[in-house]
């Protein structure tokens, strides 16, 4: 019995010592974050339009498809949505279905970055995530206005381009702002670890680079997107609206730039996230727009969606997160 107690005590000491090492401490911190429910997908399944969900299987950080929603089996409306307002989609869909009950439970949508959605359109709507491959061709493509105009010119979309809301940038930080970030100029500090969208396929990155140049000239933009990327103090995201808040909550980054609506959402759901405003002189306004995809299987449903999201009911939902209705003066 005494030997058993000694072995147990030694084992406890070994675990304590292991957890005191930096690597294990970070692992323990990450596990605690997961236990708090901050790993995507967020919103408790409300961003799933499938009527019959069958067996539920989601394991945070191991098996989840946070940016694919609804059933791919014969949807009546398929939306390719730039991920910057994934959190608004559940109430938008619910309100749309209340207006058009014939679509209830039959919407499918994706919320990955606009550039990646274009790659999927060019692949015939086929996408592979992990070991699963499926095909859903889009009826509507929704992104920044310039991105939509570009794909219209490329022949992937049918006009007209329909703008509906605007958004501005903000700095996202962990709650309490431990790195004391006061503005974009602090991003040049070598001690600050950043999570930043990848310019290769995240349209927001171009707008961030413009804002960095306004705040600190080309030198600041170069420091953030070249020098700090090279030394590892800037990590580039693939899906910034998921990775940036997660990395901040895991302690892997101390700041990042997102749309202000994403800061608002994270605060609304109670995550330990704060925001730092970017002055108007340094900020960038985005215009969100959409268009019907050329050859869409459900063009009437597509047009109804584009009409709905700029209606008073649709705009009221966007305004919950700080979006503003589009007006021609926004250009």
mmCIF file of C-alpha atoms in Angstrom:
data_model
loop_
_atom_site.group_PDB
_atom_site.id
_atom_site.type_symbol
_atom_site.label_atom_id
_atom_site.label_comp_id
_atom_site.label_asym_id
_atom_site.label_seq_id
_atom_site.Cartn_x
_atom_site.Cartn_y
_atom_site.Cartn_z
ATOM 1 C CA UNK A 1 0.000 0.000 0.000
ATOM 2 C CA UNK A 2 2.855 2.349 0.931
ATOM 3 C CA UNK A 3 4.597 1.653 -2.367
ATOM 4 C CA UNK A 4 1.385 2.431 -4.223
ATOM 5 C CA UNK A 5 1.072 5.776 -2.466
ATOM 6 C CA UNK A 6 4.707 6.593 -3.237
ATOM 7 C CA UNK A 7 4.221 5.738 -6.927
ATOM 8 C CA UNK A 8 1.104 7.922 -7.055
ATOM 9 C CA UNK A 9 2.947 10.811 -5.399
ATOM 10 C CA UNK A 10 5.873 10.496 -7.820
ATOM 11 C CA UNK A 11 3.500 10.397 -10.785
ATOM 12 C CA UNK A 12 1.736 13.537 -9.555
ATOM 13 C CA UNK A 13 5.086 15.303 -9.162
ATOM 14 C CA UNK A 14 6.087 14.268 -12.686
ATOM 15 C CA UNK A 15 2.854 15.633 -14.157
ATOM 16 C CA UNK A 16 3.265 18.893 -12.252
ATOM 17 C CA UNK A 17 6.855 19.248 -13.460
ATOM 18 C CA UNK A 18 5.857 18.509 -17.052
ATOM 19 C CA UNK A 19 3.104 21.090 -16.985
ATOM 20 C CA UNK A 20 5.575 23.673 -15.728
ATOM 21 C CA UNK A 21 7.590 23.483 -18.982
ATOM 22 C CA UNK A 22 6.717 26.103 -21.611
ATOM 23 C CA UNK A 23 5.510 23.620 -24.259
ATOM 24 C CA UNK A 24 3.298 21.697 -21.883
ATOM 25 C CA UNK A 25 2.020 24.891 -20.312
ATOM 26 C CA UNK A 26 0.914 26.097 -23.742
ATOM 27 C CA UNK A 27 -0.753 22.731 -24.405
ATOM 28 C CA UNK A 28 -2.576 23.030 -21.094
ATOM 29 C CA UNK A 29 -3.620 26.590 -21.933
ATOM 30 C CA UNK A 30 -4.934 25.472 -25.328
ATOM 31 C CA UNK A 31 -6.862 22.631 -23.712
ATOM 32 C CA UNK A 32 -8.416 25.057 -21.242
ATOM 33 C CA UNK A 33 -9.435 27.308 -24.132
ATOM 34 C CA UNK A 34 -11.093 24.359 -25.857
ATOM 35 C CA UNK A 35 -12.877 23.456 -22.634
ATOM 36 C CA UNK A 36 -14.362 26.961 -22.567
ATOM 37 C CA UNK A 37 -16.002 26.331 -25.927
ATOM 38 C CA UNK A 38 -14.115 28.919 -27.939
ATOM 39 C CA UNK A 39 -13.054 26.582 -30.727
ATOM 40 C CA UNK A 40 -15.155 26.935 -33.879
ATOM 41 C CA UNK A 41 -17.787 26.266 -34.981
ATOM 42 C CA UNK A 42 -19.556 28.798 -32.785
ATOM 43 C CA UNK A 43 -23.280 29.503 -32.387
ATOM 44 C CA UNK A 44 -24.300 26.034 -31.220
ATOM 45 C CA UNK A 45 -25.352 24.665 -34.592
ATOM 46 C CA UNK A 46 -27.693 27.547 -35.424
ATOM 47 C CA UNK A 47 -25.825 28.087 -38.704
ATOM 48 C CA UNK A 48 -27.128 24.777 -40.069
ATOM 49 C CA UNK A 49 -30.262 24.867 -42.180
ATOM 50 C CA UNK A 50 -30.689 21.098 -42.550
ATOM 51 C CA UNK A 51 -34.076 19.957 -41.246
ATOM 52 C CA UNK A 52 -32.914 16.400 -40.485
ATOM 53 C CA UNK A 53 -29.442 16.460 -38.954
ATOM 54 C CA UNK A 54 -29.252 12.765 -38.140
ATOM 55 C CA UNK A 55 -26.407 11.689 -35.872
ATOM 56 C CA UNK A 56 -24.473 14.619 -34.405
ATOM 57 C CA UNK A 57 -20.674 14.404 -34.521
ATOM 58 C CA UNK A 58 -18.531 17.456 -33.843
ATOM 59 C CA UNK A 59 -15.252 17.322 -31.926
ATOM 60 C CA UNK A 60 -13.640 20.722 -31.377
ATOM 61 C CA UNK A 61 -10.184 21.056 -32.957
ATOM 62 C CA UNK A 62 -10.393 17.503 -34.366
ATOM 63 C CA UNK A 63 -13.529 17.144 -36.501
ATOM 64 C CA UNK A 64 -15.533 20.196 -37.446
ATOM 65 C CA UNK A 65 -16.559 21.988 -40.626
ATOM 66 C CA UNK A 66 -17.139 25.461 -39.278
ATOM 67 C CA UNK A 67 -17.652 27.231 -42.612
ATOM 68 C CA UNK A 68 -19.956 24.790 -44.421
ATOM 69 C CA UNK A 69 -23.636 24.976 -43.530
ATOM 70 C CA UNK A 70 -26.790 23.049 -44.262
ATOM 71 C CA UNK A 71 -27.236 19.958 -46.395
ATOM 72 C CA UNK A 72 -25.517 19.571 -49.788
ATOM 73 C CA UNK A 73 -28.284 17.215 -50.902
ATOM 74 C CA UNK A 74 -30.408 19.101 -53.444
ATOM 75 C CA UNK A 75 -30.570 22.581 -51.869
ATOM 76 C CA UNK A 76 -33.046 25.086 -53.303
ATOM 77 C CA UNK A 77 -30.616 27.983 -52.824
ATOM 78 C CA UNK A 78 -26.829 27.778 -52.589
ATOM 79 C CA UNK A 79 -24.833 30.772 -51.366
ATOM 80 C CA UNK A 80 -21.091 31.308 -51.602
ATOM 81 C CA UNK A 81 -20.567 33.994 -48.946
ATOM 82 C CA UNK A 82 -17.280 35.680 -48.074
ATOM 83 C CA UNK A 83 -16.790 34.614 -44.459
ATOM 84 C CA UNK A 84 -16.813 38.100 -42.948
ATOM 85 C CA UNK A 85 -20.383 37.791 -41.727
ATOM 86 C CA UNK A 86 -20.794 34.071 -41.040
ATOM 87 C CA UNK A 87 -22.379 35.012 -37.699
ATOM 88 C CA UNK A 88 -25.189 36.967 -39.398
ATOM 89 C CA UNK A 89 -26.189 34.134 -41.698
ATOM 90 C CA UNK A 90 -28.348 32.175 -39.218
ATOM 91 C CA UNK A 91 -30.708 35.104 -38.497
ATOM 92 C CA UNK A 92 -30.659 36.157 -42.164
ATOM 93 C CA UNK A 93 -31.637 32.683 -43.313
ATOM 94 C CA UNK A 94 -34.351 32.406 -40.660
ATOM 95 C CA UNK A 95 -35.866 35.731 -41.734
ATOM 96 C CA UNK A 96 -35.600 34.809 -45.435
ATOM 97 C CA UNK A 97 -37.366 31.504 -44.804
ATOM 98 C CA UNK A 98 -40.090 33.272 -42.837
ATOM 99 C CA UNK A 99 -40.721 35.409 -45.926
ATOM 100 C CA UNK A 100 -40.384 32.476 -48.340
ATOM 101 C CA UNK A 101 -41.373 29.316 -46.413
ATOM 102 C CA UNK A 102 -40.986 27.138 -49.513
ATOM 103 C CA UNK A 103 -37.202 27.299 -48.959
ATOM 104 C CA UNK A 104 -37.277 26.286 -45.290
ATOM 105 C CA UNK A 105 -34.535 23.790 -44.470
ATOM 106 C CA UNK A 106 -33.233 23.823 -48.039
ATOM 107 C CA UNK A 107 -30.469 26.453 -48.022
ATOM 108 C CA UNK A 108 -26.784 25.589 -48.278
ATOM 109 C CA UNK A 109 -24.007 28.145 -47.753
ATOM 110 C CA UNK A 110 -20.250 28.407 -47.387
ATOM 111 C CA UNK A 111 -18.338 31.169 -45.593
ATOM 112 C CA UNK A 112 -14.708 30.735 -46.658
ATOM 113 C CA UNK A 113 -12.626 33.649 -48.058
ATOM 114 C CA UNK A 114 -13.838 35.073 -51.403
ATOM 115 C CA UNK A 115 -10.689 34.071 -53.274
ATOM 116 C CA UNK A 116 -11.109 30.457 -52.194
ATOM 117 C CA UNK A 117 -14.777 30.515 -53.204
ATOM 118 C CA UNK A 118 -13.681 31.560 -56.698
ATOM 119 C CA UNK A 119 -11.341 28.578 -56.839
ATOM 120 C CA UNK A 120 -14.266 26.339 -55.930
ATOM 121 C CA UNK A 121 -16.471 27.920 -58.615
ATOM 122 C CA UNK A 122 -13.737 27.221 -61.167
ATOM 123 C CA UNK A 123 -13.600 23.635 -59.871
ATOM 124 C CA UNK A 124 -17.273 23.183 -60.750
ATOM 125 C CA UNK A 125 -18.444 23.621 -57.152
ATOM 126 C CA UNK A 126 -16.435 20.647 -55.900
ATOM 127 C CA UNK A 127 -14.554 20.989 -52.607
ATOM 128 C CA UNK A 128 -12.545 18.614 -50.434
ATOM 129 C CA UNK A 129 -12.256 19.031 -46.661
ATOM 130 C CA UNK A 130 -10.216 16.360 -44.919
ATOM 131 C CA UNK A 131 -11.315 13.011 -46.359
ATOM 132 C CA UNK A 132 -14.679 14.222 -47.697
ATOM 133 C CA UNK A 133 -15.406 15.578 -51.181
ATOM 134 C CA UNK A 134 -18.739 17.008 -52.303
ATOM 135 C CA UNK A 135 -20.152 19.259 -55.006
ATOM 136 C CA UNK A 136 -22.606 22.131 -54.638
ATOM 137 C CA UNK A 137 -22.635 24.722 -57.394
ATOM 138 C CA UNK A 138 -23.457 28.253 -56.195
ATOM 139 C CA UNK A 139 -26.463 30.355 -57.122
ATOM 140 C CA UNK A 140 -25.073 33.571 -55.586
ATOM 141 C CA UNK A 141 -21.542 34.847 -54.973
ATOM 142 C CA UNK A 142 -21.198 37.482 -52.206
ATOM 143 C CA UNK A 143 -17.965 39.340 -51.413
ATOM 144 C CA UNK A 144 -16.448 42.805 -51.583
ATOM 145 C CA UNK A 145 -17.834 44.904 -54.423
ATOM 146 C CA UNK A 146 -14.537 44.982 -56.335
ATOM 147 C CA UNK A 147 -14.150 41.218 -56.014
ATOM 148 C CA UNK A 148 -17.671 40.699 -57.376
ATOM 149 C CA UNK A 149 -17.046 43.122 -60.251
ATOM 150 C CA UNK A 150 -13.823 41.258 -61.059
ATOM 151 C CA UNK A 151 -15.630 37.916 -61.336
ATOM 152 C CA UNK A 152 -18.390 39.497 -63.407
ATOM 153 C CA UNK A 153 -15.735 40.738 -65.831
ATOM 154 C CA UNK A 154 -14.150 37.264 -65.814
ATOM 155 C CA UNK A 155 -17.438 35.721 -66.931
ATOM 156 C CA UNK A 156 -18.219 33.726 -63.780
ATOM 157 C CA UNK A 157 -21.200 35.875 -62.771
ATOM 158 C CA UNK A 158 -24.293 37.367 -64.372
ATOM 159 C CA UNK A 159 -25.058 41.021 -63.653
ATOM 160 C CA UNK A 160 -26.054 43.211 -62.096
ATOM 161 C CA UNK A 161 -23.683 43.635 -59.153
ATOM 162 C CA UNK A 162 -25.842 44.369 -56.101
ATOM 163 C CA UNK A 163 -24.228 46.298 -53.176
ATOM 164 C CA UNK A 164 -26.006 46.101 -49.806
ATOM 165 C CA UNK A 165 -23.912 47.004 -46.712
ATOM 166 C CA UNK A 166 -20.608 48.593 -45.702
ATOM 167 C CA UNK A 167 -18.077 47.715 -43.004
ATOM 168 C CA UNK A 168 -14.873 49.143 -41.525
ATOM 169 C CA UNK A 169 -11.704 47.686 -40.019
ATOM 170 C CA UNK A 170 -10.833 47.288 -36.333
ATOM 171 C CA UNK A 171 -7.984 45.825 -34.302
ATOM 172 C CA UNK A 172 -8.899 42.615 -32.475
ATOM 173 C CA UNK A 173 -7.011 41.915 -29.220
ATOM 174 C CA UNK A 174 -7.386 39.551 -26.249
ATOM 175 C CA UNK A 175 -9.589 40.865 -23.464
ATOM 176 C CA UNK A 176 -7.738 43.491 -21.436
ATOM 177 C CA UNK A 177 -5.343 44.196 -24.338
ATOM 178 C CA UNK A 178 -2.248 42.854 -22.514
ATOM 179 C CA UNK A 179 0.147 44.037 -25.249
ATOM 180 C CA UNK A 180 -1.244 47.593 -24.865
ATOM 181 C CA UNK A 181 -1.980 48.034 -28.550
ATOM 182 C CA UNK A 182 -3.115 51.620 -29.139
ATOM 183 C CA UNK A 183 -3.159 51.705 -32.925
ATOM 184 C CA UNK A 184 -1.797 50.237 -36.139
ATOM 185 C CA UNK A 185 1.598 51.864 -35.545
ATOM 186 C CA UNK A 186 2.138 49.405 -32.673
ATOM 187 C CA UNK A 187 2.071 46.547 -35.193
ATOM 188 C CA UNK A 188 5.626 47.416 -36.140
ATOM 189 C CA UNK A 189 6.903 46.576 -32.654
ATOM 190 C CA UNK A 190 9.135 43.472 -32.810
ATOM 191 C CA UNK A 191 7.676 42.138 -29.539
ATOM 192 C CA UNK A 192 4.079 42.042 -30.816
ATOM 193 C CA UNK A 193 2.862 38.765 -32.339
ATOM 194 C CA UNK A 194 0.271 39.295 -35.052
ATOM 195 C CA UNK A 195 -2.410 37.250 -36.797
ATOM 196 C CA UNK A 196 -2.946 38.773 -40.244
ATOM 197 C CA UNK A 197 -5.049 37.760 -43.265
ATOM 198 C CA UNK A 198 -3.163 36.267 -46.203
ATOM 199 C CA UNK A 199 -3.098 38.638 -49.218
ATOM 200 C CA UNK A 200 -3.107 35.670 -51.593
ATOM 201 C CA UNK A 201 -6.802 34.904 -51.126
ATOM 202 C CA UNK A 202 -8.262 37.106 -48.374
ATOM 203 C CA UNK A 203 -9.488 40.377 -49.855
ATOM 204 C CA UNK A 204 -9.386 42.130 -46.495
ATOM 205 C CA UNK A 205 -5.571 41.922 -46.589
ATOM 206 C CA UNK A 206 -5.362 44.490 -49.388
ATOM 207 C CA UNK A 207 -7.498 46.904 -47.388
ATOM 208 C CA UNK A 208 -5.400 46.277 -44.273
ATOM 209 C CA UNK A 209 -2.214 47.007 -46.196
ATOM 210 C CA UNK A 210 -3.718 50.298 -47.364
ATOM 211 C CA UNK A 211 -4.591 51.201 -43.765
ATOM 212 C CA UNK A 212 -1.120 50.258 -42.543
ATOM 213 C CA UNK A 213 0.369 52.559 -45.175
ATOM 214 C CA UNK A 214 -1.929 55.388 -44.043
ATOM 215 C CA UNK A 215 -0.892 54.898 -40.398
ATOM 216 C CA UNK A 216 2.835 54.391 -40.857
ATOM 217 C CA UNK A 217 3.773 54.581 -44.499
ATOM 218 C CA UNK A 218 5.082 51.787 -46.694
ATOM 219 C CA UNK A 219 7.654 50.984 -43.994
ATOM 220 C CA UNK A 220 4.919 49.811 -41.607
ATOM 221 C CA UNK A 221 3.131 47.759 -44.263
ATOM 222 C CA UNK A 222 6.459 46.152 -45.201
ATOM 223 C CA UNK A 223 7.332 45.450 -41.558
ATOM 224 C CA UNK A 224 4.007 43.714 -40.887
ATOM 225 C CA UNK A 225 3.678 41.743 -44.114
ATOM 226 C CA UNK A 226 7.298 41.008 -44.975
ATOM 227 C CA UNK A 227 9.780 41.478 -42.129
ATOM 228 C CA UNK A 228 7.559 40.062 -39.382
ATOM 229 C CA UNK A 229 6.302 37.232 -41.602
ATOM 230 C CA UNK A 230 9.929 36.274 -42.250
ATOM 231 C CA UNK A 231 10.848 36.261 -38.554
ATOM 232 C CA UNK A 232 7.634 34.497 -37.500
ATOM 233 C CA UNK A 233 6.079 37.312 -35.478
ATOM 234 C CA UNK A 234 3.302 37.688 -38.083
ATOM 235 C CA UNK A 235 1.314 34.529 -38.753
ATOM 236 C CA UNK A 236 -0.759 34.579 -41.939
ATOM 237 C CA UNK A 237 -4.245 33.134 -41.725
ATOM 238 C CA UNK A 238 -6.174 31.062 -44.260
ATOM 239 C CA UNK A 239 -9.577 31.908 -42.733
ATOM 240 C CA UNK A 240 -9.024 35.036 -40.676
ATOM 241 C CA UNK A 241 -12.535 35.242 -39.236
ATOM 242 C CA UNK A 242 -11.939 31.867 -37.551
ATOM 243 C CA UNK A 243 -8.195 31.794 -36.946
ATOM 244 C CA UNK A 244 -7.575 35.317 -35.645
ATOM 245 C CA UNK A 245 -9.918 35.142 -32.620
ATOM 246 C CA UNK A 246 -8.892 31.564 -31.886
ATOM 247 C CA UNK A 247 -5.162 32.378 -31.934
ATOM 248 C CA UNK A 248 -5.739 35.411 -29.722
ATOM 249 C CA UNK A 249 -7.641 33.317 -27.178
ATOM 250 C CA UNK A 250 -4.954 30.626 -27.306
ATOM 251 C CA UNK A 251 -2.179 33.135 -26.664
ATOM 252 C CA UNK A 252 -0.537 32.517 -30.040
ATOM 253 C CA UNK A 253 -1.013 36.145 -31.132
ATOM 254 C CA UNK A 254 -1.530 39.484 -29.394
ATOM 255 C CA UNK A 255 -3.364 41.431 -32.089
ATOM 256 C CA UNK A 256 -4.822 41.237 -35.561
ATOM 257 C CA UNK A 257 -6.949 43.295 -37.926
ATOM 258 C CA UNK A 258 -10.451 42.131 -38.764
ATOM 259 C CA UNK A 259 -13.706 43.795 -39.717
ATOM 260 C CA UNK A 260 -15.232 45.647 -36.768
ATOM 261 C CA UNK A 261 -18.339 43.445 -37.055
ATOM 262 C CA UNK A 262 -16.238 40.399 -36.166
ATOM 263 C CA UNK A 263 -15.018 42.064 -32.972
ATOM 264 C CA UNK A 264 -18.627 42.877 -32.129
ATOM 265 C CA UNK A 265 -19.726 39.273 -32.682
ATOM 266 C CA UNK A 266 -16.948 37.828 -30.503
ATOM 267 C CA UNK A 267 -17.915 40.195 -27.693
ATOM 268 C CA UNK A 268 -21.616 39.395 -28.081
ATOM 269 C CA UNK A 269 -21.021 35.660 -27.638
ATOM 270 C CA UNK A 270 -18.938 36.296 -24.518
ATOM 271 C CA UNK A 271 -15.492 35.387 -25.802
ATOM 272 C CA UNK A 272 -12.506 37.087 -24.080
ATOM 273 C CA UNK A 273 -11.941 39.482 -26.968
ATOM 274 C CA UNK A 274 -11.698 43.280 -27.118
ATOM 275 C CA UNK A 275 -11.382 45.766 -29.940
ATOM 276 C CA UNK A 276 -9.274 48.844 -30.594
ATOM 277 C CA UNK A 277 -10.780 51.392 -32.964
ATOM 278 C CA UNK A 278 -8.864 52.513 -36.038
ATOM 279 C CA UNK A 279 -9.288 56.268 -36.679
ATOM 280 C CA UNK A 280 -11.260 57.213 -39.783
ATOM 281 C CA UNK A 281 -8.152 58.768 -41.341
ATOM 282 C CA UNK A 282 -6.391 55.395 -41.258
ATOM 283 C CA UNK A 283 -9.419 53.166 -41.787
ATOM 284 C CA UNK A 284 -10.845 51.572 -44.920
ATOM 285 C CA UNK A 285 -14.518 51.130 -45.770
ATOM 286 C CA UNK A 286 -15.600 47.982 -47.577
ATOM 287 C CA UNK A 287 -18.711 47.707 -49.727
ATOM 288 C CA UNK A 288 -20.288 44.268 -49.702
ATOM 289 C CA UNK A 289 -22.012 43.131 -52.890
ATOM 290 C CA UNK A 290 -23.363 40.052 -54.608
ATOM 291 C CA UNK A 291 -24.417 38.745 -57.993
ATOM 292 C CA UNK A 292 -26.121 35.705 -59.461
ATOM 293 C CA UNK A 293 -23.654 33.072 -60.663
ATOM 294 C CA UNK A 294 -23.746 32.434 -64.407
ATOM 295 C CA UNK A 295 -25.759 29.276 -65.092
ATOM 296 C CA UNK A 296 -27.220 29.199 -61.564
ATOM 297 C CA UNK A 297 -29.636 26.330 -60.985
ATOM 298 C CA UNK A 298 -31.972 28.530 -58.919
ATOM 299 C CA UNK A 299 -31.884 32.047 -60.432
ATOM 300 C CA UNK A 300 -35.252 33.139 -58.989
ATOM 301 C CA UNK A 301 -34.200 32.137 -55.463
ATOM 302 C CA UNK A 302 -30.871 33.922 -56.047
ATOM 303 C CA UNK A 303 -32.593 37.161 -57.021
ATOM 304 C CA UNK A 304 -34.925 36.867 -54.032
ATOM 305 C CA UNK A 305 -31.905 36.559 -51.707
ATOM 306 C CA UNK A 306 -30.217 39.624 -53.220
ATOM 307 C CA UNK A 307 -33.432 41.593 -52.817
ATOM 308 C CA UNK A 308 -33.909 40.376 -49.244
ATOM 309 C CA UNK A 309 -30.461 41.280 -47.873
ATOM 310 C CA UNK A 310 -30.963 44.940 -48.856
ATOM 311 C CA UNK A 311 -34.532 45.066 -47.586
ATOM 312 C CA UNK A 312 -35.360 46.687 -44.208
ATOM 313 C CA UNK A 313 -35.626 43.224 -42.584
ATOM 314 C CA UNK A 314 -32.249 42.128 -43.919
ATOM 315 C CA UNK A 315 -30.472 45.376 -43.124
ATOM 316 C CA UNK A 316 -31.830 45.352 -39.560
ATOM 317 C CA UNK A 317 -30.014 42.046 -38.989
ATOM 318 C CA UNK A 318 -26.741 43.395 -40.399
ATOM 319 C CA UNK A 319 -27.019 46.470 -38.187
ATOM 320 C CA UNK A 320 -26.953 44.282 -35.055
ATOM 321 C CA UNK A 321 -23.247 43.742 -35.780
ATOM 322 C CA UNK A 322 -22.378 47.290 -36.799
ATOM 323 C CA UNK A 323 -22.773 47.053 -40.573
ATOM 324 C CA UNK A 324 -24.237 50.118 -42.263
ATOM 325 C CA UNK A 325 -26.670 50.116 -45.200
ATOM 326 C CA UNK A 326 -25.006 50.824 -48.523
ATOM 327 C CA UNK A 327 -25.574 54.227 -50.081
ATOM 328 C CA UNK A 328 -23.942 55.495 -53.290
ATOM 329 C CA UNK A 329 -21.982 58.004 -51.189
ATOM 330 C CA UNK A 330 -20.056 55.047 -49.656
ATOM 331 C CA UNK A 331 -17.954 54.765 -52.842
#
